[in-house]
């Protein structure tokens, strides 16, 4: 048995979905205890307060089994995801008429 605690989330950026369809963004600041992290939501200008979030909370899904939390290595990766997420969908026209020769 080993006492080593693996910390793979510190420094990562995230988005987290809210029940109303909106989402929050932020960064995982550091490991607080095994399985618990300090996070900071974007828009918080002061260095405190940090919030504590467990791995269990980060693994939660919707009733349809969609992940609520998404993690990104860089701010650029997260911003690209947000741009895609916020982009209006393009309507597609599907013809139901069989082409004639």
Tab-separated table of N, CA and C in Angstrom:
chain	number	residue	atom	x	y	z
A	1	UNK	N	0.839	-1.175	0.000
A	1	UNK	CA	0.000	0.000	0.000
A	1	UNK	C	0.886	1.240	0.000
A	2	UNK	N	0.458	2.268	-0.724
A	2	UNK	CA	1.262	3.488	-0.838
A	2	UNK	C	0.506	4.685	-0.269
A	3	UNK	N	1.252	5.639	0.257
A	3	UNK	CA	0.657	6.854	0.804
A	3	UNK	C	0.671	7.996	-0.205
A	4	UNK	N	1.136	7.721	-1.415
A	4	UNK	CA	1.241	8.773	-2.420
A	4	UNK	C	-0.143	9.180	-2.907
A	5	UNK	N	-0.401	10.485	-2.928
A	5	UNK	CA	-1.664	11.027	-3.427
A	5	UNK	C	-1.404	11.610	-4.806
A	6	UNK	N	-2.174	11.149	-5.796
A	6	UNK	CA	-2.011	11.643	-7.157
A	6	UNK	C	-2.842	12.904	-7.347
A	7	UNK	N	-2.188	13.923	-7.871
A	7	UNK	CA	-2.842	15.208	-8.118
A	7	UNK	C	-2.743	15.500	-9.603
A	8	UNK	N	-3.813	15.224	-10.330
A	8	UNK	CA	-3.793	15.423	-11.777
A	8	UNK	C	-4.620	16.615	-12.228
A	9	UNK	N	-5.337	17.268	-11.315
A	9	UNK	CA	-6.235	18.356	-11.713
A	9	UNK	C	-5.712	19.756	-11.414
A	10	UNK	N	-4.753	19.896	-10.524
A	10	UNK	CA	-4.256	21.232	-10.169
A	10	UNK	C	-3.771	21.972	-11.413
A	11	UNK	N	-4.254	23.203	-11.558
A	11	UNK	CA	-3.863	24.046	-12.679
A	11	UNK	C	-4.776	23.938	-13.881
A	12	UNK	N	-5.662	22.960	-13.888
A	12	UNK	CA	-6.550	22.786	-15.038
A	12	UNK	C	-7.686	23.801	-14.997
A	13	UNK	N	-8.172	24.143	-16.179
A	13	UNK	CA	-9.308	25.043	-16.323
A	13	UNK	C	-10.559	24.191	-16.502
A	14	UNK	N	-11.715	24.743	-16.134
A	14	UNK	CA	-12.930	23.952	-16.232
A	14	UNK	C	-14.125	24.788	-16.648
A	15	UNK	N	-15.148	24.074	-17.121
A	15	UNK	CA	-16.494	24.616	-17.240
A	15	UNK	C	-17.376	23.672	-16.444
A	16	UNK	N	-18.410	24.217	-15.823
A	16	UNK	CA	-19.372	23.393	-15.092
A	16	UNK	C	-20.772	23.871	-15.451
A	17	UNK	N	-21.614	22.928	-15.868
A	17	UNK	CA	-22.972	23.258	-16.287
A	17	UNK	C	-23.877	23.462	-15.086
A	18	UNK	N	-24.786	24.428	-15.199
A	18	UNK	CA	-25.784	24.700	-14.162
A	18	UNK	C	-27.133	24.150	-14.633
A	19	UNK	N	-28.027	23.860	-13.697
A	19	UNK	CA	-29.337	23.310	-14.069
A	19	UNK	C	-30.161	24.204	-14.999
A	20	UNK	N	-29.928	25.518	-14.962
A	20	UNK	CA	-30.717	26.431	-15.800
A	20	UNK	C	-30.188	26.550	-17.231
A	21	UNK	N	-29.165	25.769	-17.580
A	21	UNK	CA	-28.609	25.805	-18.932
A	21	UNK	C	-27.399	26.706	-19.071
A	22	UNK	N	-27.080	27.490	-18.055
A	22	UNK	CA	-25.883	28.328	-18.102
A	22	UNK	C	-24.683	27.488	-17.645
A	23	UNK	N	-23.528	28.115	-17.620
A	23	UNK	CA	-22.342	27.405	-17.150
A	23	UNK	C	-21.410	28.385	-16.455
A	24	UNK	N	-20.575	27.846	-15.572
A	24	UNK	CA	-19.553	28.628	-14.902
A	24	UNK	C	-18.186	28.183	-15.380
A	25	UNK	N	-17.201	29.051	-15.229
A	25	UNK	CA	-15.836	28.727	-15.622
A	25	UNK	C	-14.903	29.044	-14.467
A	26	UNK	N	-13.744	28.420	-14.478
A	26	UNK	CA	-12.773	28.689	-13.432
A	26	UNK	C	-11.540	27.838	-13.591
A	27	UNK	N	-10.802	27.739	-12.481
A	27	UNK	CA	-9.560	26.981	-12.486
A	27	UNK	C	-9.428	26.205	-11.189
A	28	UNK	N	-8.877	24.998	-11.305
A	28	UNK	CA	-8.558	24.200	-10.128
A	28	UNK	C	-7.248	24.767	-9.569
A	29	UNK	N	-7.281	25.231	-8.321
A	29	UNK	CA	-6.115	25.916	-7.750
A	29	UNK	C	-5.111	24.945	-7.151
A	30	UNK	N	-5.598	24.068	-6.261
A	30	UNK	CA	-4.678	23.091	-5.679
A	30	UNK	C	-5.453	22.031	-4.913
A	31	UNK	N	-4.759	20.965	-4.602
A	31	UNK	CA	-5.312	19.871	-3.823
A	31	UNK	C	-5.426	20.314	-2.370
A	32	UNK	N	-6.598	20.129	-1.764
A	32	UNK	CA	-6.791	20.482	-0.355
A	32	UNK	C	-6.574	19.263	0.532
A	33	UNK	N	-7.101	18.138	0.111
A	33	UNK	CA	-6.954	16.858	0.797
A	33	UNK	C	-7.206	15.792	-0.257
A	34	UNK	N	-7.002	14.558	0.075
A	34	UNK	CA	-7.206	13.507	-0.909
A	34	UNK	C	-8.643	13.546	-1.436
A	35	UNK	N	-8.770	13.761	-2.752
A	35	UNK	CA	-10.077	13.785	-3.393
A	35	UNK	C	-10.833	15.093	-3.270
A	36	UNK	N	-10.207	16.137	-2.714
A	36	UNK	CA	-10.861	17.435	-2.543
A	36	UNK	C	-9.928	18.539	-3.050
A	37	UNK	N	-10.489	19.434	-3.866
A	37	UNK	CA	-9.691	20.497	-4.473
A	37	UNK	C	-10.241	21.873	-4.134
A	38	UNK	N	-9.315	22.836	-4.054
A	38	UNK	CA	-9.692	24.241	-4.010
A	38	UNK	C	-9.879	24.691	-5.454
A	39	UNK	N	-11.001	25.349	-5.738
A	39	UNK	CA	-11.225	25.904	-7.073
A	39	UNK	C	-11.553	27.386	-6.949
A	40	UNK	N	-11.359	28.104	-8.038
A	40	UNK	CA	-11.739	29.522	-8.093
A	40	UNK	C	-12.532	29.735	-9.370
A	41	UNK	N	-13.727	30.288	-9.212
A	41	UNK	CA	-14.541	30.628	-10.370
A	41	UNK	C	-14.028	31.910	-10.994
A	42	UNK	N	-14.109	32.008	-12.320
A	42	UNK	CA	-13.720	33.232	-13.027
A	42	UNK	C	-14.646	34.363	-12.608
A	43	UNK	N	-14.107	35.572	-12.665
A	43	UNK	CA	-14.881	36.741	-12.276
A	43	UNK	C	-14.653	37.124	-10.828
A	44	UNK	N	-13.934	36.301	-10.095
A	44	UNK	CA	-13.608	36.604	-8.714
A	44	UNK	C	-12.269	37.333	-8.716
A	45	UNK	N	-12.308	38.612	-8.460
A	45	UNK	CA	-11.097	39.424	-8.543
A	45	UNK	C	-10.156	39.232	-7.352
A	46	UNK	N	-10.723	38.882	-6.213
A	46	UNK	CA	-9.877	38.688	-5.031
A	46	UNK	C	-9.388	37.254	-4.999
A	47	UNK	N	-8.282	37.027	-4.332
A	47	UNK	CA	-7.699	35.690	-4.290
A	47	UNK	C	-8.500	34.746	-3.398
A	48	UNK	N	-9.275	35.277	-2.506
A	48	UNK	CA	-10.145	34.452	-1.661
A	48	UNK	C	-11.570	34.931	-1.861
A	49	UNK	N	-12.597	34.238	-1.680
A	49	UNK	CA	-12.589	32.887	-1.148
A	49	UNK	C	-12.437	31.849	-2.260
A	50	UNK	N	-11.844	30.751	-1.906
A	50	UNK	CA	-11.781	29.597	-2.781
A	50	UNK	C	-12.887	28.649	-2.356
A	51	UNK	N	-13.337	27.825	-3.256
A	51	UNK	CA	-14.362	26.845	-2.914
A	51	UNK	C	-13.750	25.458	-2.894
A	52	UNK	N	-14.296	24.610	-2.041
A	52	UNK	CA	-13.865	23.222	-1.971
A	52	UNK	C	-14.828	22.371	-2.785
A	53	UNK	N	-14.264	21.525	-3.631
A	53	UNK	CA	-15.077	20.641	-4.463
A	53	UNK	C	-14.453	19.251	-4.417
A	54	UNK	N	-15.300	18.250	-4.239
A	54	UNK	CA	-14.798	16.878	-4.189
A	54	UNK	C	-14.778	16.264	-5.586
A	55	UNK	N	-14.002	15.212	-5.727
A	55	UNK	CA	-13.962	14.469	-6.984
A	55	UNK	C	-15.368	13.958	-7.315
A	56	UNK	N	-16.112	13.534	-6.305
A	56	UNK	CA	-17.472	13.049	-6.517
A	56	UNK	C	-18.351	14.096	-7.174
A	57	UNK	N	-18.241	15.357	-6.729
A	57	UNK	CA	-19.015	16.440	-7.345
A	57	UNK	C	-18.582	16.661	-8.787
A	58	UNK	N	-17.280	16.554	-9.042
A	58	UNK	CA	-16.761	16.771	-10.389
A	58	UNK	C	-17.175	15.656	-11.350
A	59	UNK	N	-17.551	14.509	-10.820
A	59	UNK	CA	-17.959	13.373	-11.656
A	59	UNK	C	-19.467	13.282	-11.854
A	60	UNK	N	-20.227	14.201	-11.264
A	60	UNK	CA	-21.677	14.166	-11.393
A	60	UNK	C	-22.111	14.322	-12.841
A	61	UNK	N	-23.261	13.700	-13.161
A	61	UNK	CA	-23.826	13.795	-14.501
A	61	UNK	C	-25.291	14.210	-14.404
A	62	UNK	N	-25.853	14.583	-15.554
A	62	UNK	CA	-27.280	14.898	-15.627
A	62	UNK	C	-28.057	13.589	-15.667
A	63	UNK	N	-29.369	13.689	-15.664
A	63	UNK	CA	-30.210	12.498	-15.778
A	63	UNK	C	-29.972	11.770	-17.099
A	64	UNK	N	-29.524	12.513	-18.110
A	64	UNK	CA	-29.238	11.931	-19.428
A	64	UNK	C	-27.798	11.446	-19.533
A	65	UNK	N	-27.065	11.462	-18.421
A	65	UNK	CA	-25.676	10.977	-18.336
A	65	UNK	C	-24.653	11.887	-19.028
A	66	UNK	N	-24.952	13.190	-19.143
A	66	UNK	CA	-23.962	14.144	-19.644
A	66	UNK	C	-23.147	14.662	-18.467
A	67	UNK	N	-21.845	14.781	-18.675
A	67	UNK	CA	-20.971	15.301	-17.617
A	67	UNK	C	-21.269	16.770	-17.359
A	68	UNK	N	-21.250	17.168	-16.096
A	68	UNK	CA	-21.449	18.571	-15.743
A	68	UNK	C	-20.130	19.347	-15.787
A	69	UNK	N	-19.033	18.688	-15.455
A	69	UNK	CA	-17.716	19.324	-15.416
A	69	UNK	C	-16.907	18.875	-16.626
A	70	UNK	N	-16.209	19.834	-17.254
A	70	UNK	CA	-15.275	19.546	-18.340
A	70	UNK	C	-13.957	20.221	-18.001
A	71	UNK	N	-12.865	19.503	-18.221
A	71	UNK	CA	-11.546	20.007	-17.847
A	71	UNK	C	-10.681	20.220	-19.078
A	72	UNK	N	-9.844	21.269	-19.004
A	72	UNK	CA	-8.990	21.656	-20.121
A	72	UNK	C	-7.600	21.974	-19.589
A	73	UNK	N	-6.586	21.587	-20.377
A	73	UNK	CA	-5.202	21.844	-19.974
A	73	UNK	C	-4.837	23.321	-20.050
A	74	UNK	N	-5.381	24.018	-21.052
A	74	UNK	CA	-5.025	25.427	-21.246
A	74	UNK	C	-6.271	26.290	-21.336
A	75	UNK	N	-6.071	27.555	-21.101
A	75	UNK	CA	-7.145	28.531	-21.238
A	75	UNK	C	-7.627	28.599	-22.685
A	76	UNK	N	-6.706	28.456	-23.634
A	76	UNK	CA	-7.060	28.507	-25.050
A	76	UNK	C	-7.988	27.351	-25.418
A	77	UNK	N	-7.705	26.145	-24.903
A	77	UNK	CA	-8.571	24.991	-25.176
A	77	UNK	C	-9.974	25.237	-24.620
A	78	UNK	N	-10.032	25.782	-23.413
A	78	UNK	CA	-11.338	26.054	-22.815
A	78	UNK	C	-12.085	27.123	-23.606
A	79	UNK	N	-11.382	28.168	-24.021
A	79	UNK	CA	-12.020	29.244	-24.786
A	79	UNK	C	-12.535	28.734	-26.132
A	80	UNK	N	-11.808	27.817	-26.765
A	80	UNK	CA	-12.263	27.226	-28.018
A	80	UNK	C	-13.548	26.429	-27.788
A	81	UNK	N	-13.611	25.683	-26.699
A	81	UNK	CA	-14.817	24.925	-26.359
A	81	UNK	C	-16.002	25.881	-26.142
A	82	UNK	N	-15.770	26.961	-25.405
A	82	UNK	CA	-16.834	27.927	-25.115
A	82	UNK	C	-17.324	28.592	-26.394
A	83	UNK	N	-16.393	28.945	-27.307
A	83	UNK	CA	-16.797	29.539	-28.586
A	83	UNK	C	-17.703	28.588	-29.351
A	84	UNK	N	-17.325	27.297	-29.379
A	84	UNK	CA	-18.144	26.305	-30.071
A	84	UNK	C	-19.502	26.160	-29.392
A	85	UNK	N	-19.489	26.131	-28.067
A	85	UNK	CA	-20.714	25.945	-27.295
A	85	UNK	C	-21.682	27.116	-27.488
A	86	UNK	N	-21.151	28.327	-27.528
A	86	UNK	CA	-21.986	29.523	-27.632
A	86	UNK	C	-22.362	29.896	-29.066
A	87	UNK	N	-21.725	29.256	-30.050
A	87	UNK	CA	-22.010	29.587	-31.447
A	87	UNK	C	-23.426	29.141	-31.801
A	88	UNK	N	-24.144	29.984	-32.539
A	88	UNK	CA	-25.492	29.568	-32.952
A	88	UNK	C	-25.397	28.385	-33.914
A	89	UNK	N	-26.318	27.486	-33.801
A	89	UNK	CA	-26.310	26.346	-34.714
A	89	UNK	C	-26.791	26.800	-36.084
A	90	UNK	N	-26.251	26.178	-37.099
A	90	UNK	CA	-26.609	26.539	-38.469
A	90	UNK	C	-27.745	25.630	-38.919
A	91	UNK	N	-28.822	26.219	-39.399
A	91	UNK	CA	-29.931	25.377	-39.863
A	91	UNK	C	-29.533	24.606	-41.125
A	92	UNK	N	-30.020	23.397	-41.220
A	92	UNK	CA	-29.754	22.584	-42.404
A	92	UNK	C	-31.083	22.286	-43.085
A	93	UNK	N	-31.057	22.333	-44.400
A	93	UNK	CA	-32.248	22.034	-45.171
A	93	UNK	C	-32.099	20.619	-45.714
A	94	UNK	N	-33.066	19.795	-45.409
A	94	UNK	CA	-33.065	18.435	-45.911
A	94	UNK	C	-34.235	18.305	-46.870
A	95	UNK	N	-33.939	17.944	-48.091
A	95	UNK	CA	-34.982	17.801	-49.101
A	95	UNK	C	-35.686	16.459	-48.942
A	96	UNK	N	-36.996	16.506	-48.913
A	96	UNK	CA	-37.772	15.282	-48.810
A	96	UNK	C	-38.340	14.861	-50.169
A	97	UNK	N	-37.952	15.595	-51.194
A	97	UNK	CA	-38.415	15.301	-52.539
A	97	UNK	C	-37.344	14.482	-53.240
A	98	UNK	N	-37.772	13.387	-53.835
A	98	UNK	CA	-36.834	12.535	-54.570
A	98	UNK	C	-36.460	13.218	-55.874
A	99	UNK	N	-35.169	13.323	-56.162
A	99	UNK	CA	-34.785	13.964	-57.413
A	99	UNK	C	-35.236	13.134	-58.611
A	100	UNK	N	-35.654	13.818	-59.649
A	100	UNK	CA	-36.030	13.132	-60.889
A	100	UNK	C	-34.915	13.254	-61.891
A	101	UNK	N	-34.874	12.311	-62.802
A	101	UNK	CA	-33.797	12.320	-63.803
A	101	UNK	C	-34.168	13.126	-64.997
